[in-house]
mmCIF file of C-alpha atoms and ligand atoms in Angstrom:
data_model
loop_
_atom_site.group_PDB
_atom_site.id
_atom_site.type_symbol
_atom_site.label_atom_id
_atom_site.label_comp_id
_atom_site.label_asym_id
_atom_site.label_seq_id
_atom_site.Cartn_x
_atom_site.Cartn_y
_atom_site.Cartn_z
ATOM 1 C CA MET A 1 0.295 0.072 0.075
ATOM 2 C CA ALA A 2 0.758 3.247 -0.407
ATOM 3 C CA GLY A 3 3.124 4.955 2.411
ATOM 4 C CA ALA A 4 3.959 8.496 3.922
ATOM 5 C CA PHE A 5 6.930 8.622 5.894
ATOM 6 C CA LEU A 6 6.285 11.303 8.955
ATOM 7 C CA LYS A 7 9.212 14.130 10.103
ATOM 8 C CA GLU A 8 10.883 13.260 13.014
ATOM 9 C CA GLN A 9 9.497 16.369 14.849
ATOM 10 C CA SER A 10 5.954 15.449 13.662
ATOM 11 C CA LEU A 11 5.515 12.302 15.471
ATOM 12 C CA GLY A 12 4.862 13.583 19.065
ATOM 13 C CA ARG A 13 1.481 15.246 17.996
ATOM 14 C CA ILE A 14 0.494 12.428 15.849
ATOM 15 C CA LEU A 15 1.332 9.532 18.391
ATOM 16 C CA ALA A 16 -0.570 11.112 21.053
ATOM 17 C CA GLY A 17 -3.920 11.059 18.793
ATOM 18 C CA HIS A 18 -3.757 13.943 16.799
ATOM 19 C CA PRO A 19 -5.214 12.894 13.292
ATOM 20 C CA TRP A 20 -4.085 15.410 10.947
ATOM 21 C CA VAL A 21 -1.049 14.940 9.114
ATOM 22 C CA TYR A 22 -0.258 18.333 7.274
ATOM 23 C CA SER A 23 1.969 18.639 4.304
ATOM 24 C CA SER A 24 5.027 20.225 6.392
ATOM 25 C CA ASP A 25 4.709 16.887 8.592
ATOM 26 C CA VAL A 26 5.713 14.681 5.804
ATOM 27 C CA LEU A 27 9.081 13.427 5.032
ATOM 28 C CA LYS A 28 8.015 11.410 1.700
ATOM 29 C CA VAL A 29 5.285 9.665 0.131
ATOM 30 C CA GLU A 30 6.005 6.337 -1.512
ATOM 31 C CA LYS A 31 3.492 5.472 -4.190
ATOM 32 C CA ALA A 32 0.895 8.132 -3.220
ATOM 33 C CA PRO A 33 -2.599 6.720 -3.985
ATOM 34 C CA GLU A 34 -5.634 8.855 -5.914
ATOM 35 C CA ASP A 35 -6.835 11.488 -3.934
ATOM 36 C CA GLY A 36 -9.535 9.834 -1.138
ATOM 37 C CA GLY A 37 -7.401 6.490 -1.254
ATOM 38 C CA GLU A 38 -6.040 4.890 1.468
ATOM 39 C CA ILE A 39 -2.484 5.240 3.041
ATOM 40 C CA LEU A 40 -0.357 4.080 5.593
ATOM 41 C CA VAL A 41 1.496 6.404 7.846
ATOM 42 C CA ARG A 42 4.859 5.652 9.010
ATOM 43 C CA THR A 43 7.431 6.707 11.528
ATOM 44 C CA PRO A 44 10.949 8.222 9.552
ATOM 45 C CA ASP A 45 12.484 4.865 9.635
ATOM 46 C CA GLY A 46 9.060 2.682 8.308
ATOM 47 C CA GLY A 47 7.371 1.811 11.876
ATOM 48 C CA TYR A 48 3.622 1.905 11.645
ATOM 49 C CA VAL A 49 1.849 4.885 13.073
ATOM 50 C CA GLY A 50 -2.013 4.561 11.122
ATOM 51 C CA ASN A 51 -4.343 3.715 8.440
ATOM 52 C CA GLY A 52 -5.631 6.783 6.747
ATOM 53 C CA PHE A 53 -7.033 8.601 3.886
ATOM 54 C CA TYR A 54 -5.515 10.674 1.368
ATOM 55 C CA ASN A 55 -5.872 14.192 -0.543
ATOM 56 C CA SER A 56 -3.290 15.669 -2.001
ATOM 57 C CA LYS A 57 -5.314 19.042 -3.180
ATOM 58 C CA SER A 58 -5.624 19.505 1.016
ATOM 59 C CA ARG A 59 -3.822 21.359 3.311
ATOM 60 C CA ILE A 60 -4.336 18.376 5.366
ATOM 61 C CA PRO A 61 -3.094 15.688 2.785
ATOM 62 C CA ILE A 62 -3.721 12.588 5.332
ATOM 63 C CA ARG A 63 -6.357 11.992 7.941
ATOM 64 C CA ILE A 64 -5.359 9.125 10.064
ATOM 65 C CA LEU A 65 -8.516 6.708 11.103
ATOM 66 C CA SER A 66 -6.944 4.014 12.348
ATOM 67 C CA ARG A 67 -4.133 3.077 14.607
ATOM 68 C CA SER A 68 -4.477 -0.901 14.286
ATOM 69 C CA LYS A 69 -3.947 -2.158 10.714
ATOM 70 C CA GLU A 70 -7.389 -2.264 9.731
ATOM 71 C CA LYS A 71 -8.831 -1.926 6.132
ATOM 72 C CA LEU A 72 -10.621 1.240 6.031
ATOM 73 C CA ASP A 73 -13.575 -0.536 4.515
ATOM 74 C CA ALA A 74 -17.462 -0.771 5.109
ATOM 75 C CA ASP A 75 -16.790 -3.277 8.130
ATOM 76 C CA PHE A 76 -14.513 -0.330 9.316
ATOM 77 C CA PHE A 77 -17.056 2.299 9.358
ATOM 78 C CA ARG A 78 -19.612 -0.103 10.846
ATOM 79 C CA ARG A 79 -17.554 -1.154 14.054
ATOM 80 C CA ARG A 80 -16.849 2.963 14.426
ATOM 81 C CA ILE A 81 -20.452 3.893 14.103
ATOM 82 C CA LEU A 82 -21.487 0.988 16.750
ATOM 83 C CA GLU A 83 -18.618 2.396 19.188
ATOM 84 C CA ALA A 84 -19.875 6.030 18.637
ATOM 85 C CA ARG A 85 -23.401 4.943 19.473
ATOM 86 C CA THR A 86 -22.510 2.649 22.341
ATOM 87 C CA LEU A 87 -20.549 5.883 23.870
ATOM 88 C CA ARG A 88 -24.055 7.911 23.740
ATOM 89 C CA ALA A 89 -26.181 5.050 25.022
ATOM 90 C CA ASP A 90 -25.325 5.243 28.394
ATOM 91 C CA PRO A 91 -27.815 4.663 29.687
ATOM 92 C CA GLU A 92 -29.976 5.074 26.703
ATOM 93 C CA LEU A 93 -29.743 6.701 23.477
ATOM 94 C CA PRO A 94 -31.066 10.472 23.301
ATOM 95 C CA ASN A 95 -33.834 10.718 20.660
ATOM 96 C CA ALA A 96 -32.005 13.817 19.418
ATOM 97 C CA CYS A 97 -28.228 13.720 19.852
ATOM 98 C CA ARG A 98 -24.662 14.085 17.600
ATOM 99 C CA LEU A 99 -24.280 10.518 16.797
ATOM 100 C CA VAL A 100 -20.759 10.666 15.005
ATOM 101 C CA TRP A 101 -18.539 13.644 15.775
ATOM 102 C CA SER A 102 -15.401 13.534 13.223
ATOM 103 C CA GLU A 103 -12.267 13.923 15.238
ATOM 104 C CA ALA A 104 -14.056 13.182 18.322
ATOM 105 C CA ASP A 105 -15.188 9.659 17.420
ATOM 106 C CA PHE A 106 -12.058 8.929 15.214
ATOM 107 C CA LEU A 107 -13.843 9.567 12.047
ATOM 108 C CA PRO A 108 -12.328 12.664 10.921
ATOM 109 C CA GLY A 109 -14.702 14.535 8.382
ATOM 110 C CA LEU A 110 -17.830 12.827 9.193
ATOM 111 C CA VAL A 111 -20.698 14.178 11.096
ATOM 112 C CA VAL A 112 -23.799 12.513 11.776
ATOM 113 C CA ASP A 113 -26.771 13.967 13.648
ATOM 114 C CA ARG A 114 -29.976 12.162 14.896
ATOM 115 C CA TYR A 115 -33.246 13.959 15.090
ATOM 116 C CA ASP A 116 -35.485 10.730 15.869
ATOM 117 C CA ASP A 117 -35.819 8.297 13.053
ATOM 118 C CA ALA A 118 -33.954 10.895 10.913
ATOM 119 C CA LEU A 119 -30.006 11.057 10.407
ATOM 120 C CA VAL A 120 -28.416 14.242 9.015
ATOM 121 C CA MET A 121 -24.855 13.671 7.734
ATOM 122 C CA GLN A 122 -21.890 15.695 6.522
ATOM 123 C CA THR A 123 -19.055 14.572 4.801
ATOM 124 C CA LEU A 124 -16.320 17.264 5.209
ATOM 125 C CA THR A 125 -13.259 15.685 3.312
ATOM 126 C CA LEU A 126 -12.840 14.035 -0.056
ATOM 127 C CA ALA A 127 -12.352 10.699 1.088
ATOM 128 C CA MET A 128 -15.731 10.746 3.301
ATOM 129 C CA ASP A 129 -17.326 12.119 0.545
ATOM 130 C CA GLN A 130 -16.609 9.635 -1.958
ATOM 131 C CA ARG A 131 -17.791 7.114 0.602
ATOM 132 C CA LYS A 132 -20.652 8.827 1.308
ATOM 133 C CA ASP A 133 -23.530 6.115 -0.102
ATOM 134 C CA GLU A 134 -21.482 3.337 1.662
ATOM 135 C CA ILE A 135 -21.647 5.067 4.848
ATOM 136 C CA ALA A 136 -25.383 6.205 4.548
ATOM 137 C CA GLY A 137 -25.883 2.332 3.993
ATOM 138 C CA VAL A 138 -24.170 1.385 7.046
ATOM 139 C CA LEU A 139 -26.373 4.033 8.857
ATOM 140 C CA ARG A 140 -29.672 2.764 7.853
ATOM 141 C CA GLU A 141 -28.873 -0.542 8.712
ATOM 142 C CA VAL A 142 -27.097 0.358 12.311
ATOM 143 C CA PHE A 143 -30.083 2.779 13.284
ATOM 144 C CA ASN A 144 -32.945 1.461 10.618
ATOM 145 C CA SER A 145 -33.443 5.211 9.780
ATOM 146 C CA GLU A 146 -36.046 6.561 7.877
ATOM 147 C CA LEU A 147 -34.633 9.395 6.499
ATOM 148 C CA ILE A 148 -31.081 10.417 5.810
ATOM 149 C CA VAL A 149 -30.114 13.920 4.627
ATOM 150 C CA GLU A 150 -27.066 15.207 3.458
ATOM 151 C CA ARG A 151 -26.034 18.812 4.831
ATOM 152 C CA ASN A 152 -22.753 19.456 2.808
ATOM 153 C CA ASP A 153 -23.465 23.252 2.792
ATOM 154 C CA VAL A 154 -20.416 24.055 4.567
ATOM 155 C CA THR A 155 -17.489 26.182 3.322
ATOM 156 C CA SER A 156 -14.760 24.115 4.972
ATOM 157 C CA ARG A 157 -15.489 21.701 2.474
ATOM 158 C CA GLN A 158 -13.866 23.808 -0.611
ATOM 159 C CA PHE A 159 -10.366 23.239 1.169
ATOM 160 C CA GLU A 160 -10.945 19.713 0.242
ATOM 161 C CA GLY A 161 -12.223 20.767 -3.318
ATOM 162 C CA LEU A 162 -15.468 19.950 -3.005
ATOM 163 C CA THR A 163 -18.812 21.840 -3.406
ATOM 164 C CA SER A 164 -21.435 22.927 -1.439
ATOM 165 C CA ARG A 165 -24.534 20.802 -1.527
ATOM 166 C CA LYS A 166 -27.616 19.417 0.363
ATOM 167 C CA GLY A 167 -30.489 17.145 -0.019
ATOM 168 C CA VAL A 168 -31.626 13.506 0.663
ATOM 169 C CA LEU A 169 -29.956 10.581 0.448
ATOM 170 C CA LEU A 170 -32.438 8.455 1.936
ATOM 171 C CA GLY A 171 -36.169 8.701 2.165
ATOM 172 C CA ASP A 172 -38.942 11.646 1.215
ATOM 173 C CA ALA A 173 -37.840 15.164 1.403
ATOM 174 C CA LYS A 174 -41.087 16.168 3.024
ATOM 175 C CA MET A 175 -39.986 14.313 6.234
ATOM 176 C CA ALA A 176 -36.980 16.916 6.355
ATOM 177 C CA LYS A 177 -39.517 19.110 8.166
ATOM 178 C CA ARG A 178 -40.668 17.663 11.544
ATOM 179 C CA ALA A 179 -41.662 18.560 15.119
ATOM 180 C CA ILE A 180 -39.047 16.913 17.953
ATOM 181 C CA THR A 181 -39.016 16.858 21.411
ATOM 182 C CA LEU A 182 -35.604 18.674 22.358
ATOM 183 C CA GLY A 183 -35.285 18.419 26.153
ATOM 184 C CA ARG A 184 -38.297 19.499 27.406
ATOM 185 C CA ALA A 185 -39.922 21.560 24.910
ATOM 186 C CA LYS A 186 -41.250 20.802 21.576
ATOM 187 C CA PHE A 187 -39.466 22.273 18.223
ATOM 188 C CA GLU A 188 -40.297 22.136 14.574
ATOM 189 C CA VAL A 189 -36.968 21.564 12.597
ATOM 190 C CA ASP A 190 -36.134 21.883 9.004
ATOM 191 C CA LEU A 191 -33.064 19.359 8.626
ATOM 192 C CA LEU A 192 -32.790 20.815 5.087
ATOM 193 C CA GLU A 193 -33.101 24.362 5.681
ATOM 194 C CA GLY A 194 -32.540 25.233 9.461
ATOM 195 C CA GLN A 195 -28.855 26.228 10.561
ATOM 196 C CA LYS A 196 -26.147 23.594 11.281
ATOM 197 C CA THR A 197 -27.884 20.484 10.692
ATOM 198 C CA GLY A 198 -31.214 21.983 11.914
ATOM 199 C CA SER A 199 -30.632 22.818 15.301
ATOM 200 C CA TYR A 200 -27.845 23.493 17.940
ATOM 201 C CA LEU A 201 -28.022 19.731 19.678
ATOM 202 C CA ASP A 202 -24.832 20.527 21.899
ATOM 203 C CA GLN A 203 -27.186 23.340 23.942
ATOM 204 C CA ILE A 204 -29.875 20.932 24.855
ATOM 205 C CA GLY A 205 -28.813 19.785 28.290
ATOM 206 C CA HIS A 206 -28.162 23.522 29.066
ATOM 207 C CA HIS A 207 -31.298 24.384 27.966
ATOM 208 C CA MET A 208 -32.906 22.272 30.357
ATOM 209 C CA MET A 209 -30.117 22.966 33.093
ATOM 210 C CA VAL A 210 -30.874 26.719 32.712
ATOM 211 C CA GLY A 211 -34.324 26.693 32.494
ATOM 212 C CA ALA A 212 -34.721 25.230 35.666
ATOM 213 C CA ARG A 213 -33.195 27.912 37.247
ATOM 214 C CA CYS A 214 -35.588 30.379 35.914
ATOM 215 C CA THR A 215 -38.577 30.037 38.003
ATOM 216 C CA GLY A 216 -40.089 33.208 39.245
ATOM 217 C CA ARG A 217 -37.329 35.257 36.881
ATOM 218 C CA ARG A 218 -37.692 37.707 34.298
ATOM 219 C CA VAL A 219 -35.652 36.397 31.412
ATOM 220 C CA LEU A 220 -34.184 37.831 28.537
ATOM 221 C CA ASP A 221 -32.628 35.096 25.937
ATOM 222 C CA CYS A 222 -30.055 37.000 23.778
ATOM 223 C CA PHE A 223 -29.273 35.269 20.355
ATOM 224 C CA THR A 224 -32.403 32.497 20.946
ATOM 225 C CA TYR A 225 -32.293 30.869 17.401
ATOM 226 C CA HIS A 226 -35.186 28.913 17.732
ATOM 227 C CA GLY A 227 -35.885 29.593 21.273
ATOM 228 C CA GLY A 228 -33.878 27.004 22.897
ATOM 229 C CA PHE A 229 -33.356 28.709 26.028
ATOM 230 C CA ALA A 230 -36.693 30.751 25.855
ATOM 231 C CA LEU A 231 -39.144 27.912 25.580
ATOM 232 C CA HIS A 232 -37.220 25.975 28.671
ATOM 233 C CA ALA A 233 -37.188 29.299 30.560
ATOM 234 C CA ALA A 234 -41.014 29.480 30.019
ATOM 235 C CA LEU A 235 -41.894 25.999 30.788
ATOM 236 C CA GLY A 236 -39.523 26.142 34.356
ATOM 237 C CA GLY A 237 -41.930 29.068 35.226
ATOM 238 C CA ALA A 238 -40.398 32.468 34.366
ATOM 239 C CA THR A 239 -42.635 35.182 34.744
ATOM 240 C CA VAL A 240 -42.020 37.003 31.042
ATOM 241 C CA VAL A 241 -39.522 35.896 28.635
ATOM 242 C CA GLU A 242 -38.037 38.298 26.031
ATOM 243 C CA ALA A 243 -36.174 36.593 23.068
ATOM 244 C CA LEU A 244 -33.774 38.216 20.640
ATOM 245 C CA ASP A 245 -32.416 37.148 17.448
ATOM 246 C CA ILE A 246 -30.966 38.848 14.235
ATOM 247 C CA SER A 247 -32.487 36.467 11.935
ATOM 248 C CA GLU A 248 -36.348 37.212 11.076
ATOM 249 C CA ASP A 249 -36.496 33.545 9.670
ATOM 250 C CA ALA A 250 -35.253 32.116 13.403
ATOM 251 C CA ILE A 251 -37.831 34.368 14.774
ATOM 252 C CA THR A 252 -40.773 33.013 12.647
ATOM 253 C CA ALA A 253 -39.909 29.713 13.705
ATOM 254 C CA CYS A 254 -39.752 30.610 17.669
ATOM 255 C CA ARG A 255 -43.297 31.838 17.232
ATOM 256 C CA ARG A 256 -44.564 28.661 15.701
ATOM 257 C CA ASN A 257 -42.390 26.506 18.565
ATOM 258 C CA ALA A 258 -43.974 28.653 21.423
ATOM 259 C CA GLU A 259 -47.517 27.917 19.873
ATOM 260 C CA LEU A 260 -46.766 24.006 19.630
ATOM 261 C CA ASN A 261 -45.911 24.432 23.071
ATOM 262 C CA GLY A 262 -48.575 26.066 24.532
ATOM 263 C CA VAL A 263 -46.240 28.985 25.696
ATOM 264 C CA THR A 264 -47.914 32.602 25.739
ATOM 265 C CA ASN A 265 -45.699 34.911 27.561
ATOM 266 C CA ILE A 266 -42.970 34.972 25.776
ATOM 267 C CA LYS A 267 -42.129 38.403 23.609
ATOM 268 C CA TRP A 268 -39.869 37.166 20.528
ATOM 269 C CA LYS A 269 -38.003 40.239 18.524
ATOM 270 C CA ALA A 270 -35.830 40.592 15.651
ATOM 271 C CA ALA A 271 -33.126 42.611 16.417
ATOM 272 C CA ASN A 272 -28.987 42.876 16.444
ATOM 273 C CA VAL A 273 -28.556 42.237 20.438
ATOM 274 C CA PHE A 274 -25.845 44.711 20.421
ATOM 275 C CA ASP A 275 -27.985 47.592 19.637
ATOM 276 C CA GLU A 276 -31.148 45.913 21.635
ATOM 277 C CA LEU A 277 -29.091 45.624 24.827
ATOM 278 C CA ASN A 278 -28.142 49.261 24.800
ATOM 279 C CA ALA A 279 -31.749 50.444 23.870
ATOM 280 C CA ARG A 280 -32.882 48.320 27.040
ATOM 281 C CA LEU A 281 -30.408 49.963 29.037
ATOM 282 C CA ARG A 282 -31.739 53.551 27.843
ATOM 283 C CA ALA A 283 -34.828 52.628 28.811
ATOM 284 C CA LYS A 284 -33.833 51.343 32.173
ATOM 285 C CA GLU A 285 -35.156 47.714 32.205
ATOM 286 C CA SER A 286 -33.568 44.883 33.981
ATOM 287 C CA PHE A 287 -33.961 41.336 34.096
ATOM 288 C CA ASP A 288 -33.215 38.444 36.416
ATOM 289 C CA LEU A 289 -31.612 36.100 34.323
ATOM 290 C CA VAL A 290 -29.917 36.854 30.673
ATOM 291 C CA VAL A 291 -28.618 34.448 28.347
ATOM 292 C CA LEU A 292 -25.807 35.035 26.143
ATOM 293 C CA ASP A 293 -25.285 32.467 23.512
ATOM 294 C CA PRO A 294 -23.625 34.031 20.659
ATOM 295 C CA PRO A 295 -22.438 32.204 17.455
ATOM 296 C CA SER A 296 -18.643 32.068 17.535
ATOM 297 C CA PHE A 297 -16.973 35.676 17.221
ATOM 298 C CA THR A 298 -14.022 34.086 15.699
ATOM 299 C CA LYS A 299 -12.883 31.288 13.490
ATOM 300 C CA SER A 300 -9.472 32.503 13.562
ATOM 301 C CA ARG A 301 -6.639 33.067 16.008
ATOM 302 C CA ALA A 302 -5.830 36.172 14.130
ATOM 303 C CA LYS A 303 -9.450 37.598 14.799
ATOM 304 C CA LEU A 304 -9.229 36.989 18.409
ATOM 305 C CA PRO A 305 -8.722 40.163 19.943
ATOM 306 C CA GLU A 306 -11.680 41.384 18.038
ATOM 307 C CA ALA A 307 -13.806 38.352 19.020
ATOM 308 C CA LEU A 308 -12.636 39.183 23.093
ATOM 309 C CA ARG A 309 -14.105 42.967 22.511
ATOM 310 C CA GLY A 310 -17.431 41.563 21.184
ATOM 311 C CA TYR A 311 -17.663 39.320 24.155
ATOM 312 C CA LYS A 312 -16.659 41.985 26.489
ATOM 313 C CA GLU A 313 -19.048 44.341 25.326
ATOM 314 C CA ILE A 314 -22.235 41.844 25.660
ATOM 315 C CA HIS A 315 -21.415 40.798 28.845
ATOM 316 C CA LEU A 316 -20.822 44.542 30.138
ATOM 317 C CA ARG A 317 -24.617 45.397 28.514
ATOM 318 C CA ALA A 318 -25.943 42.465 29.826
ATOM 319 C CA LEU A 319 -24.153 42.518 33.261
ATOM 320 C CA LYS A 320 -25.662 45.913 33.822
ATOM 321 C CA LEU A 321 -29.026 44.710 32.670
ATOM 322 C CA LEU A 322 -29.115 42.712 35.586
ATOM 323 C CA SER A 323 -31.291 43.107 39.007
ATOM 324 C CA PRO A 324 -29.260 42.458 42.193
ATOM 325 C CA GLY A 325 -29.009 38.454 42.637
ATOM 326 C CA GLY A 326 -29.578 38.279 38.672
ATOM 327 C CA LEU A 327 -27.904 35.040 36.964
ATOM 328 C CA LEU A 328 -26.240 35.538 33.847
ATOM 329 C CA ALA A 329 -25.797 31.745 31.766
ATOM 330 C CA THR A 330 -23.463 32.766 29.104
ATOM 331 C CA PHE A 331 -21.633 30.274 26.587
ATOM 332 C CA CYS A 332 -18.923 30.585 24.085
ATOM 333 C CA CYS A 333 -18.549 28.168 21.030
ATOM 334 C CA SER A 334 -15.328 29.566 19.928
ATOM 335 C CA HIS A 335 -12.458 27.112 19.962
ATOM 336 C CA HIS A 336 -10.099 29.574 19.955
ATOM 337 C CA VAL A 337 -11.402 31.235 23.339
ATOM 338 C CA ASP A 338 -10.674 28.524 26.153
ATOM 339 C CA ALA A 339 -12.590 28.610 28.944
ATOM 340 C CA GLU A 340 -10.100 30.446 31.167
ATOM 341 C CA THR A 341 -9.749 33.260 28.655
ATOM 342 C CA PHE A 342 -13.763 33.563 28.635
ATOM 343 C CA ARG A 343 -13.960 33.621 32.189
ATOM 344 C CA ALA A 344 -11.430 36.540 32.267
ATOM 345 C CA VAL A 345 -13.361 38.446 29.819
ATOM 346 C CA ALA A 346 -16.694 37.994 31.762
ATOM 347 C CA LEU A 347 -14.445 39.520 34.817
ATOM 348 C CA ASP A 348 -13.440 42.223 32.835
ATOM 349 C CA ALA A 349 -16.812 43.193 31.826
ATOM 350 C CA ALA A 350 -17.858 42.641 35.614
ATOM 351 C CA PHE A 351 -15.068 45.156 36.619
ATOM 352 C CA ASP A 352 -16.083 47.762 34.397
ATOM 353 C CA ALA A 353 -19.666 47.467 35.215
ATOM 354 C CA ARG A 354 -19.321 48.025 39.039
ATOM 355 C CA LYS A 355 -20.518 44.176 39.576
ATOM 356 C CA ILE A 356 -18.964 41.449 41.611
ATOM 357 C CA LEU A 357 -19.892 38.046 40.304
ATOM 358 C CA ARG A 358 -20.469 34.906 41.816
ATOM 359 C CA LEU A 359 -19.742 31.474 39.918
ATOM 360 C CA ARG A 360 -22.705 29.286 40.504
ATOM 361 C CA GLN A 361 -22.041 26.645 37.543
ATOM 362 C CA THR A 362 -19.829 25.430 35.231
ATOM 363 C CA PHE A 363 -20.914 24.388 31.559
ATOM 364 C CA SER A 364 -19.282 22.283 29.034
ATOM 365 C CA GLN A 365 -19.480 19.831 26.386
ATOM 366 C CA PRO A 366 -22.064 17.238 26.638
ATOM 367 C CA PRO A 367 -21.094 13.358 25.919
ATOM 368 C CA ASP A 368 -22.189 13.441 22.469
ATOM 369 C CA HIS A 369 -19.681 16.013 21.479
ATOM 370 C CA PRO A 370 -16.700 14.248 23.629
ATOM 371 C CA VAL A 371 -13.524 16.002 23.681
ATOM 372 C CA ILE A 372 -9.883 14.338 22.864
ATOM 373 C CA PRO A 373 -7.492 16.132 24.755
ATOM 374 C CA SER A 374 -4.830 15.242 22.532
ATOM 375 C CA ILE A 375 -7.064 16.859 19.561
ATOM 376 C CA PRO A 376 -7.462 20.593 20.765
ATOM 377 C CA GLU A 377 -9.956 21.125 18.380
ATOM 378 C CA THR A 378 -12.644 18.899 19.636
ATOM 379 C CA GLU A 379 -12.496 21.251 22.416
ATOM 380 C CA TYR A 380 -14.793 24.248 21.756
ATOM 381 C CA LEU A 381 -17.931 24.851 24.048
ATOM 382 C CA LYS A 382 -17.773 26.318 27.712
ATOM 383 C CA GLY A 383 -20.196 28.386 29.863
ATOM 384 C CA PHE A 384 -20.598 29.853 33.016
ATOM 385 C CA LEU A 385 -23.705 30.416 35.043
ATOM 386 C CA PHE A 386 -22.930 33.689 37.273
ATOM 387 C CA GLN A 387 -24.639 35.444 39.708
ATOM 388 C CA VAL A 388 -24.378 39.071 40.484
ATOM 389 C CA VAL A 389 -24.065 39.721 44.146
HETATM 390 N N1 SAH B 401 -29.148 29.833 21.723
HETATM 391 C C1 SAH B 401 -29.447 29.030 20.565
HETATM 392 C C2 SAH B 401 -28.370 29.043 19.674
HETATM 393 C C3 SAH B 401 -27.613 30.406 19.138
HETATM 394 S S1 SAH B 401 -26.632 30.478 17.491
HETATM 395 C C4 SAH B 401 -29.604 27.426 21.145
HETATM 396 O O1 SAH B 401 -29.115 27.341 22.163
HETATM 397 O O2 SAH B 401 -30.143 26.925 20.102
HETATM 398 C C5 SAH B 401 -26.143 32.094 17.592
HETATM 399 C C6 SAH B 401 -27.923 32.780 17.015
HETATM 400 O O3 SAH B 401 -27.195 33.840 16.850
HETATM 401 C C7 SAH B 401 -28.191 32.541 15.544
HETATM 402 O O4 SAH B 401 -29.716 31.824 15.443
HETATM 403 C C8 SAH B 401 -27.853 33.664 14.630
HETATM 404 O O5 SAH B 401 -29.057 34.279 13.909
HETATM 405 C C9 SAH B 401 -28.234 34.948 15.766
HETATM 406 N N2 SAH B 401 -27.413 35.910 15.664
HETATM 407 C C10 SAH B 401 -25.853 36.356 15.092
HETATM 408 N N3 SAH B 401 -25.458 37.544 15.341
HETATM 409 C C11 SAH B 401 -26.528 38.349 15.908
HETATM 410 C C12 SAH B 401 -26.769 39.671 16.231
HETATM 411 N N4 SAH B 401 -25.409 40.347 16.451
HETATM 412 N N5 SAH B 401 -27.900 39.855 17.550
HETATM 413 C C13 SAH B 401 -28.519 38.682 17.330
HETATM 414 N N6 SAH B 401 -28.938 37.652 16.742
HETATM 415 C C14 SAH B 401 -27.486 37.286 16.078
#
């Protein structure tokens, strides 16, 4: 089989478990395979490191999938997918969760989300994309799925020479719009048109935890998307809830979701959170619990200072809006901002707002988004529940 020999200085990271082999890690490639084909990864003197997939056009020409000399065929995918399912079936498989998460499940380039009996798949590397139908076949067999949707409308695919696409791989496209229970609330999701694969599955547990703190409180949910925190706040006994998102479509979906849950005490508004928080401050409004769950303000390390200014700004405004004893549930989904940095930003904002914070709870990634510490890119979601004292 084709083989790639690694440079001595690159061995440590890769032997520790990181699956990415950059061009600069490679000493030489012998008998290079076709793009998308299998390749053996070796130490500089020829020792075995792993079996991977090759794409000469990528910045990361090799991704390692196995470290035990197995063929990367349909049986391999079945074994890995079953392992991923076992990991999440503790004690039982959630009706909605991320079933396969790329590097964190040792299947770099493959993402699979479950929405009841429907699956949404992303194949983000050339090799995974070439094996899309084979993998869909395994998924259908393992999960007995009625619908498998492909959400390959992801910009990162361009780095692999792939185009953007979405569609139905199995089943009837009409079933892509569906009602589903996520946590304690019902949602209408659209697996073909929604953001990400239809929902933010990584926040379901946090919706429930924060919702449980909302009894008797006036709540403001910023960056609500389809109302995850707002609906759980209302169901958790909040007196009034206001929720903001810049997307009109998202707010329309929120209104339908409120109806679906028989909830009537939420005021939805399509607005820019930065401006809206200022307007509320000017109007001298106050809330007892504010949720901040913005999109990632940076996808690159280069933009970090700018992103941190953005995070600080929303914290400053949110903290000023809180009543004495009020709670701030704040989340950050940027891989480039680690938990310590994020906490420091909140603290910095609290200093400027002349508020002292008590840390009530720390949030991290749920079990269906596992972290592999030797693959730092698998760690991204962090959050805190602060109380102003
Ligand atoms: N809180 C949601 C997920 C939020 S995702 C949940 O738990 O499911 C981030 C959301 O922020 C997106 O819906 C996006 O439309 C919205 N958004 C992005 N920039 C914004 C801004 N400046 N003001 C308001 N909403 C914004």
